[in-house]
mmCIF file of N, CA and C in Angstrom:
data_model
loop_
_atom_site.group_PDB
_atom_site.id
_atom_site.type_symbol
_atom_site.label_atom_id
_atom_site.label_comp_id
_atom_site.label_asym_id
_atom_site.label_seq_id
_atom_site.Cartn_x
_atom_site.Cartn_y
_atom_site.Cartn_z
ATOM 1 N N UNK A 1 -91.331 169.205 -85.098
ATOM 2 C CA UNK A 1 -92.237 168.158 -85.528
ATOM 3 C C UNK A 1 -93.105 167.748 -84.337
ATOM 4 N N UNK A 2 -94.538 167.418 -84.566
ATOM 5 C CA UNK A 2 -95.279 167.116 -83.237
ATOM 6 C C UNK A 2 -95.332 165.786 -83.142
ATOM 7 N N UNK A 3 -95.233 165.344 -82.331
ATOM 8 C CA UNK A 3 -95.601 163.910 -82.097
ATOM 9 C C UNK A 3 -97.089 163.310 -82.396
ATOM 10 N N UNK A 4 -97.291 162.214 -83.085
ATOM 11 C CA UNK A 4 -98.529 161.713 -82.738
ATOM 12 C C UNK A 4 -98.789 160.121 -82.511
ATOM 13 N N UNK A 5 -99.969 160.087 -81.759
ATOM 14 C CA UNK A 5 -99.939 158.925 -81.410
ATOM 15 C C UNK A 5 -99.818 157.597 -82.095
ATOM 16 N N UNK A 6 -99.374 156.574 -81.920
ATOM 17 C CA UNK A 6 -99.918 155.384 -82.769
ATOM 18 C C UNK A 6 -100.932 154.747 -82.679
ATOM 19 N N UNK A 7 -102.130 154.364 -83.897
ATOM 20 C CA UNK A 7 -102.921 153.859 -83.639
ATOM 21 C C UNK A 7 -102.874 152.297 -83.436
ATOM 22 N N UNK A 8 -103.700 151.525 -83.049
ATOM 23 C CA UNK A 8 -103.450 149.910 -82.703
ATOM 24 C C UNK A 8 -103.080 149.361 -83.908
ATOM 25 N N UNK A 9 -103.473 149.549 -85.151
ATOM 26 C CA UNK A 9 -103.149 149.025 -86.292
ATOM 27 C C UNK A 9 -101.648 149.216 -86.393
ATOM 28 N N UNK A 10 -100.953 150.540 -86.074
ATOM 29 C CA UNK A 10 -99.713 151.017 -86.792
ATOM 30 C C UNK A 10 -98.888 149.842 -85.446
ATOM 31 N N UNK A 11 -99.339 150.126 -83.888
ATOM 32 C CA UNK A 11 -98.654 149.257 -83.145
ATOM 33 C C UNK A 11 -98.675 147.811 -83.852
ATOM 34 N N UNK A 12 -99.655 147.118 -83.835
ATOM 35 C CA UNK A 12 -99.803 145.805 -84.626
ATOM 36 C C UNK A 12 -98.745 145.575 -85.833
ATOM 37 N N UNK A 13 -98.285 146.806 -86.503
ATOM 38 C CA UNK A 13 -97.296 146.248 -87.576
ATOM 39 C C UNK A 13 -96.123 146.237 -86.971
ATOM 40 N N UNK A 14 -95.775 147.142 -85.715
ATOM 41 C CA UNK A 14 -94.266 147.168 -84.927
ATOM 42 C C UNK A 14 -94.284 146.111 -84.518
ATOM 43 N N UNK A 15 -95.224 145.549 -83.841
ATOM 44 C CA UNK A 15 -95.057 144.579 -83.021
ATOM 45 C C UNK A 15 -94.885 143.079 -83.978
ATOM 46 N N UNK A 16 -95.562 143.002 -85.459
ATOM 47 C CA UNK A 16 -95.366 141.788 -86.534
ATOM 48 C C UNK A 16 -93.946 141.918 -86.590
ATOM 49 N N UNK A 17 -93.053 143.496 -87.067
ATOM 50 C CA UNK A 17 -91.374 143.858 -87.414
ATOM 51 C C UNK A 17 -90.782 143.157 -86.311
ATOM 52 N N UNK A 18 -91.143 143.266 -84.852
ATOM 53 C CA UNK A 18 -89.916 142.948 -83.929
ATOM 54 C C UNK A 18 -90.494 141.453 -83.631
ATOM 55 N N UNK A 19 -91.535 140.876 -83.872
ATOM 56 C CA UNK A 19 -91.555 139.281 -83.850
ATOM 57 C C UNK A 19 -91.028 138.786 -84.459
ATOM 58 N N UNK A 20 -91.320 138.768 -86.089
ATOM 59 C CA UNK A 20 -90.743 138.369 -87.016
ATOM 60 C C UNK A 20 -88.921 138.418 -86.991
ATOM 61 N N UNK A 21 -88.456 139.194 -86.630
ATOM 62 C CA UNK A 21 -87.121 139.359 -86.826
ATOM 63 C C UNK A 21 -86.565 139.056 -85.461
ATOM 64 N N UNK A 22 -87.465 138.774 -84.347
ATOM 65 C CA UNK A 22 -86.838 138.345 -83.079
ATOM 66 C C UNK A 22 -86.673 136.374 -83.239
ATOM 67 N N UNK A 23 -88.105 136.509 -83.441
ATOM 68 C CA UNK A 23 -88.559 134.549 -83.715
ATOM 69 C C UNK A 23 -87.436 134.177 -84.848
ATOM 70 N N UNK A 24 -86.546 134.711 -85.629
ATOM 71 C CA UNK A 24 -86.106 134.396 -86.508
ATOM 72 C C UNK A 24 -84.481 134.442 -85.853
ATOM 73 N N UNK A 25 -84.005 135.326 -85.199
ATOM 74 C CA UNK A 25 -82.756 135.874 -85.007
ATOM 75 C C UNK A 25 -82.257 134.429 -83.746
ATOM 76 N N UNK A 26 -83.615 134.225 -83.084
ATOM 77 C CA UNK A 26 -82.817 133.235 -81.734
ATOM 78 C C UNK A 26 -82.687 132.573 -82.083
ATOM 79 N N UNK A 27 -83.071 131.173 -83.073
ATOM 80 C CA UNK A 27 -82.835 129.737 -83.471
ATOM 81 C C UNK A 27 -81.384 129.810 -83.978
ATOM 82 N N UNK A 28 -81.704 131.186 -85.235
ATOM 83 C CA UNK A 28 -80.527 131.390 -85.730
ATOM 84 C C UNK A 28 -79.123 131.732 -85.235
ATOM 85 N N UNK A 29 -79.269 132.137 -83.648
ATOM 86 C CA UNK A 29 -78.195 132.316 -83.574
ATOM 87 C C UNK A 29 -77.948 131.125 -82.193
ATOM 88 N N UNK A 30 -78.971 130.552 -81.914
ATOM 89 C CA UNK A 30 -78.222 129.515 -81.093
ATOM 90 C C UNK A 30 -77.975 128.241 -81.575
ATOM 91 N N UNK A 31 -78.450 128.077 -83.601
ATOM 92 C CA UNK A 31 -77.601 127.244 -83.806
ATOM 93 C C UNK A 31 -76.013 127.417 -83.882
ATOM 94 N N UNK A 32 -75.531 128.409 -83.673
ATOM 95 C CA UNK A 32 -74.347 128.958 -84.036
ATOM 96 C C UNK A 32 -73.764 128.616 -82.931
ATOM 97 N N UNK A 33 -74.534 128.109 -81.657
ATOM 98 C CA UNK A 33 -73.838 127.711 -80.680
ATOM 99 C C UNK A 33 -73.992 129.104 -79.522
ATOM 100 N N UNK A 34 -74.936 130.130 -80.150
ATOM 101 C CA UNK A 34 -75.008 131.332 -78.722
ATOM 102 C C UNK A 34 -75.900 131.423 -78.150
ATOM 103 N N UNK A 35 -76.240 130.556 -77.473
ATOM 104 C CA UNK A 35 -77.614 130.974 -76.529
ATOM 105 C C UNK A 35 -77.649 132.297 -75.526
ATOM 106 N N UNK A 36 -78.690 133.011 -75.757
ATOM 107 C CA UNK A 36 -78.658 134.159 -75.242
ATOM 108 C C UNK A 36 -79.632 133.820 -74.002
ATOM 109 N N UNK A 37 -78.735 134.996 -72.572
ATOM 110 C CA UNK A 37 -79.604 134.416 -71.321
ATOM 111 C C UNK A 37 -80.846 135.459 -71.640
ATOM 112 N N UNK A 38 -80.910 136.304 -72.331
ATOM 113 C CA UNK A 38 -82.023 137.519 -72.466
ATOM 114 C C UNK A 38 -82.084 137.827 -73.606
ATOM 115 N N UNK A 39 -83.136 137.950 -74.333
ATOM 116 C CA UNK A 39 -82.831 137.947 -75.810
ATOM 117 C C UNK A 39 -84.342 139.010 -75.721
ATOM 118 N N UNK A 40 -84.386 140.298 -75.959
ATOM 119 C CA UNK A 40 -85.820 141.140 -76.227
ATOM 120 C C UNK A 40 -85.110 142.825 -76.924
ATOM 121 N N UNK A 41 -86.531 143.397 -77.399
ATOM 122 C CA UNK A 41 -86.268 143.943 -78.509
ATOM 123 C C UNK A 41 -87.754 145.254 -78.419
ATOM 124 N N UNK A 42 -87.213 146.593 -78.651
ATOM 125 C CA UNK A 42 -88.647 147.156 -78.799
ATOM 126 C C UNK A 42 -88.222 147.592 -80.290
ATOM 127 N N UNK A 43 -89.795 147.761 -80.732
ATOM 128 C CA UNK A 43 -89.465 148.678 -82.012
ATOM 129 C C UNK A 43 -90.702 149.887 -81.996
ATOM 130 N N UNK A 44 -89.773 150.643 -82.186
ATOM 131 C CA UNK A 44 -90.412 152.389 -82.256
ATOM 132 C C UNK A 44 -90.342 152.748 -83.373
ATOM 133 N N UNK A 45 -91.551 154.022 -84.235
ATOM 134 C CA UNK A 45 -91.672 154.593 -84.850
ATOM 135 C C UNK A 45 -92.650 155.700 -84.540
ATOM 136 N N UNK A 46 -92.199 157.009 -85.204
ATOM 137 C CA UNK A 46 -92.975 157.891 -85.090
ATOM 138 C C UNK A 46 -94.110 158.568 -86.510
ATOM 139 N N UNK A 47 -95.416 158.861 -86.066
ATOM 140 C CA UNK A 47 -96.250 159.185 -87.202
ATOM 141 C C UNK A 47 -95.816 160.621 -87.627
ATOM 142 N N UNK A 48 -95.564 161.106 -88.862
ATOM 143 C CA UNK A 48 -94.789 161.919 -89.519
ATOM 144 C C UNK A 48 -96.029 162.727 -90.123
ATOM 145 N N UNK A 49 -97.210 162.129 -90.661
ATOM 146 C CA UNK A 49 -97.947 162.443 -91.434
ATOM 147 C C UNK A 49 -99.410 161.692 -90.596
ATOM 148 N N UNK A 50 -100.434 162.086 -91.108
ATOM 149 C CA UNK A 50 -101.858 161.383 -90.632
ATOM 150 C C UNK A 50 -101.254 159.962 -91.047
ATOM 151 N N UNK A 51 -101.033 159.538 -92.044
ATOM 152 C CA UNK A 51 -100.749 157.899 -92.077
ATOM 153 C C UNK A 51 -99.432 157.967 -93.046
ATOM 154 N N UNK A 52 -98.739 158.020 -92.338
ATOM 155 C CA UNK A 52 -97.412 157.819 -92.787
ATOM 156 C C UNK A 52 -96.746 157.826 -91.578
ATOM 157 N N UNK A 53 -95.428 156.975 -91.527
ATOM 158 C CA UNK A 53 -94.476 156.950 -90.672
ATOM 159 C C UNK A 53 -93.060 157.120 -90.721
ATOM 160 N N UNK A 54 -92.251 157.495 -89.680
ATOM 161 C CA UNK A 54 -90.936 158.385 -90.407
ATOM 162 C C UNK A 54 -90.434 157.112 -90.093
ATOM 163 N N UNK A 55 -88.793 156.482 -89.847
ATOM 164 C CA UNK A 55 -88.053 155.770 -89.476
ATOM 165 C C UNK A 55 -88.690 154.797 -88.345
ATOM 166 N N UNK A 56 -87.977 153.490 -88.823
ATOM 167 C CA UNK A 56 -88.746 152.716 -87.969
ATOM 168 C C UNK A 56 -87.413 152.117 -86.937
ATOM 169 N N UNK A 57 -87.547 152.371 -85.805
ATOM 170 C CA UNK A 57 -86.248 151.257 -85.172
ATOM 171 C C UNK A 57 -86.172 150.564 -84.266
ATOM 172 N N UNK A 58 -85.612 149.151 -84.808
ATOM 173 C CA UNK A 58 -85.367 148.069 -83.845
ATOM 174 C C UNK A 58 -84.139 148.156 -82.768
ATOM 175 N N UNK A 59 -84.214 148.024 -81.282
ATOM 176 C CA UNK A 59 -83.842 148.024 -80.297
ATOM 177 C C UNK A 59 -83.253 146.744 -79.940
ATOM 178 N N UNK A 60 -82.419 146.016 -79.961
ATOM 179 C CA UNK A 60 -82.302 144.620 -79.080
ATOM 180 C C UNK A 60 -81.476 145.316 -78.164
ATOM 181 N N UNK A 61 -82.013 144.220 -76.592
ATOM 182 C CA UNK A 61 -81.795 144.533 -75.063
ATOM 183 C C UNK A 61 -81.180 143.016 -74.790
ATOM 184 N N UNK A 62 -80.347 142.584 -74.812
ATOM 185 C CA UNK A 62 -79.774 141.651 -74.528
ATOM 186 C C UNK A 62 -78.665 140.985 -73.596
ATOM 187 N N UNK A 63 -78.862 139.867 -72.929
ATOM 188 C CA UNK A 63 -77.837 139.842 -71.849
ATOM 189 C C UNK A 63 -76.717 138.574 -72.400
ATOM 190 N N UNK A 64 -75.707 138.733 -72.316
ATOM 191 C CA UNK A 64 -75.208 137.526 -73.105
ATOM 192 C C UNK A 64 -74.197 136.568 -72.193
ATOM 193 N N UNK A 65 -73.961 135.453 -72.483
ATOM 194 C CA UNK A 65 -73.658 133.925 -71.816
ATOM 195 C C UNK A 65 -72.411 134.937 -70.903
ATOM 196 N N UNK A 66 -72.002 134.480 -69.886
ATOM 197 C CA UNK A 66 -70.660 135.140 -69.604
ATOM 198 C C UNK A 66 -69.713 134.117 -70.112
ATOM 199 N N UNK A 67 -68.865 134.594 -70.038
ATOM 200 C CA UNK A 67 -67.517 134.135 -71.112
ATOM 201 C C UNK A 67 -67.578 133.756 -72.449
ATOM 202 N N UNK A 68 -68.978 133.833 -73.167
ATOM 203 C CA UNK A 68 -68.238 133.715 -74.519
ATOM 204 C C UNK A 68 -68.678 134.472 -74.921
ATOM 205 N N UNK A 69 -67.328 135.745 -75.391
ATOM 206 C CA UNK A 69 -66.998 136.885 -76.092
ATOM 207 C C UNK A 69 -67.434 136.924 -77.526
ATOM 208 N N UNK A 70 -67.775 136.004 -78.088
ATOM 209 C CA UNK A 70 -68.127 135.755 -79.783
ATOM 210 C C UNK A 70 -69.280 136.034 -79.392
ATOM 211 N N UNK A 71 -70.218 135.439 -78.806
ATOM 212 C CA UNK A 71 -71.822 135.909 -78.442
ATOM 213 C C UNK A 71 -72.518 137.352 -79.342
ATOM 214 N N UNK A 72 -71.940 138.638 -78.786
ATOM 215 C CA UNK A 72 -72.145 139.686 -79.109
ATOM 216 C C UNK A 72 -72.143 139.673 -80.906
ATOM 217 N N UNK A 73 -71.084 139.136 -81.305
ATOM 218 C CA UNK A 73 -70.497 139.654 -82.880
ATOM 219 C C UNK A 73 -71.530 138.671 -83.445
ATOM 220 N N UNK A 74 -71.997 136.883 -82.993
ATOM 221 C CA UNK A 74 -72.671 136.372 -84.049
ATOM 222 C C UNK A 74 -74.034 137.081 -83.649
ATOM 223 N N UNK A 75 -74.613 137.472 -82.788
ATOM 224 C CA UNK A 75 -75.802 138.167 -82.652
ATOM 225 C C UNK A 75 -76.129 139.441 -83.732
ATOM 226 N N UNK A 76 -74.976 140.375 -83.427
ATOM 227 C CA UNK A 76 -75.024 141.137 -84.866
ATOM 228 C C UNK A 76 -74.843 140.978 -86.028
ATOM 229 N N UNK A 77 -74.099 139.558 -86.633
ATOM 230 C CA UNK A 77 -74.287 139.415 -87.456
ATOM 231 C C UNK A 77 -75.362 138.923 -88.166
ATOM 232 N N UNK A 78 -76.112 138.164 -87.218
ATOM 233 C CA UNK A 78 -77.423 137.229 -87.326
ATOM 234 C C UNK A 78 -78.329 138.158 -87.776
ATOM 235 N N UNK A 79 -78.524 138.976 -86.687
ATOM 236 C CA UNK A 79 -79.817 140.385 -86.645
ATOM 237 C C UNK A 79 -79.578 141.076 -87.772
ATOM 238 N N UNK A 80 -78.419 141.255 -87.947
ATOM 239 C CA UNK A 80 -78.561 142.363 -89.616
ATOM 240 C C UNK A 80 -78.653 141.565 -90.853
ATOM 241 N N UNK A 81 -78.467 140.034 -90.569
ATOM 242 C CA UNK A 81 -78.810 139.514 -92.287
ATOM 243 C C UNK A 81 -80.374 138.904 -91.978
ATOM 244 N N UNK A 82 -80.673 138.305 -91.233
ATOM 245 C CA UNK A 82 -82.388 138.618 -90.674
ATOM 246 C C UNK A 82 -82.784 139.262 -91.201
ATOM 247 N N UNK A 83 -82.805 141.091 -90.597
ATOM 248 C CA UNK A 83 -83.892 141.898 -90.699
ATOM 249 C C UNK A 83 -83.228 142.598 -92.847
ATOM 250 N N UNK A 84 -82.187 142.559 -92.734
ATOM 251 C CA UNK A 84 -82.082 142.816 -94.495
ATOM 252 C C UNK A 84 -82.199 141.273 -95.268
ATOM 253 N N UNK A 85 -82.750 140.432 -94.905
ATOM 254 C CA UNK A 85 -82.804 139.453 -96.031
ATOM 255 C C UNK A 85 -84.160 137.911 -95.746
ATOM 256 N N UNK A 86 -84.284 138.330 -94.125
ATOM 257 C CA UNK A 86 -85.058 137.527 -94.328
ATOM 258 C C UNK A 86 -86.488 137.247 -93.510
ATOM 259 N N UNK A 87 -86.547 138.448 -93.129
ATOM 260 C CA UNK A 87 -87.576 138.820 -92.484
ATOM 261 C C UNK A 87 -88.870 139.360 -93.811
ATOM 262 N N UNK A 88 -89.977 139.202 -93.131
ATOM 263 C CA UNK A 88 -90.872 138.682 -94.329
ATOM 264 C C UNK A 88 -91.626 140.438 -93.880
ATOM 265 N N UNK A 89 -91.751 140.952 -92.832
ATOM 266 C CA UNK A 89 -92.622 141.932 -92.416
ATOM 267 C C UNK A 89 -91.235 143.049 -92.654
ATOM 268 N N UNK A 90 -89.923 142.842 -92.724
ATOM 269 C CA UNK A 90 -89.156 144.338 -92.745
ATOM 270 C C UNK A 90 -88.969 144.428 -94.678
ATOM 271 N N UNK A 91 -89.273 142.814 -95.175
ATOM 272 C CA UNK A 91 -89.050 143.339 -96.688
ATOM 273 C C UNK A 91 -89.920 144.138 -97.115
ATOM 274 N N UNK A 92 -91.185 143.628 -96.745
ATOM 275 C CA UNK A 92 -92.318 144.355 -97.063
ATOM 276 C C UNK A 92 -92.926 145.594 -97.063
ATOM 277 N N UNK A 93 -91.843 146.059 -95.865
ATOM 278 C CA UNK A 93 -92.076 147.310 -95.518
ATOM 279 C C UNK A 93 -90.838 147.852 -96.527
ATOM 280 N N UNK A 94 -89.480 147.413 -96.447
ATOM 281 C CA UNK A 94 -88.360 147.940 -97.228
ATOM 282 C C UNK A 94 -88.950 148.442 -98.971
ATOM 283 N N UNK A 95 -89.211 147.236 -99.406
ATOM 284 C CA UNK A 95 -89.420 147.231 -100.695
ATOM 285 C C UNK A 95 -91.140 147.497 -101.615
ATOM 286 N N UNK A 96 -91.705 148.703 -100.317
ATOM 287 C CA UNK A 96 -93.104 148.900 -100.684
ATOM 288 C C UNK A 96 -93.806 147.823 -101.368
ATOM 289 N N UNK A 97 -94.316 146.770 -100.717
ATOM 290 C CA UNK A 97 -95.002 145.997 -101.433
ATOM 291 C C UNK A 97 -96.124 146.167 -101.315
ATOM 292 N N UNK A 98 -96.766 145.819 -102.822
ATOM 293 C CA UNK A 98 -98.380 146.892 -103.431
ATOM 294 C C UNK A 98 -99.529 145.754 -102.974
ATOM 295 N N UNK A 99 -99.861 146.581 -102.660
ATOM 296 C CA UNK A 99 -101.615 146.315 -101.828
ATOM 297 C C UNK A 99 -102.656 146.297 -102.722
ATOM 298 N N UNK A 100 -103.228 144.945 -103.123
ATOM 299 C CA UNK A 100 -104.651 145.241 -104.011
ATOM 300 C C UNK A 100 -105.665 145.331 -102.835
ATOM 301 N N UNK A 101 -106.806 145.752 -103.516
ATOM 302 C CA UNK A 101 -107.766 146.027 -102.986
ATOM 303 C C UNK A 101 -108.949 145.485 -103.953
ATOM 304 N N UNK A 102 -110.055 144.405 -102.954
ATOM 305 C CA UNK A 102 -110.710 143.548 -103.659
ATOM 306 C C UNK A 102 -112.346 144.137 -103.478
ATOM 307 N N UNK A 103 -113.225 144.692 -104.042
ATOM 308 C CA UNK A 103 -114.274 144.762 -103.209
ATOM 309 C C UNK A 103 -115.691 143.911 -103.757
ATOM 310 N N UNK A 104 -116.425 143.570 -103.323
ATOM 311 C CA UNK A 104 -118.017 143.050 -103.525
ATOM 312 C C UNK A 104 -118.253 143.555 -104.889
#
């Protein structure tokens, strides 16, 4: 498979996926009581087709409080009901949502 580049538009939607589900994941998990000392995230995808994209994936890089061992587990739990339930840019992408098109 060849690689191809991303255009600014396709970056612009990685970059809406890992805001959206980052801005959402920290409140959420330091109401839980975990403040994270490093909390960041890339998200990669590769173009498969002229405009199509294969798998999309989120990365979190995180450094966590020392001594509390729960840290890690509510973080994953946070991040995976986030990005499956309440992230507004990964439903959209999950559940093909249809695009009208308005013109003059």
């Amino acid at each position: 498979m060849t690689s191809r580049a991303l255009s600014p538009p396709v970056e612009l939607l990685l970059a809406a996926l890992g805001g959206c589900n980052i801005v959402t994941v920290e409140p959420l998990t330091a109401q839980r009581g975990h403040r994270m000392v490093r909390l960041a995230m890339t998200v990669q995808a590769e173009k498969i087709e002229a405009s199509r994209l294969g798998p999309i994936t989120i990365s979190y890089d995180v450094e966590l409080p020392e001594g509390d061992e729960k840290a890690a587990e509510v973080l994953r739990a946070v991040a995976h009901r986030v990005e499956e339930r309440y992230c507004t840019v990964s439903r959209a992408l999950r559940e093909k949502t249809e695009v009208g098109l308005e013109l003059p």
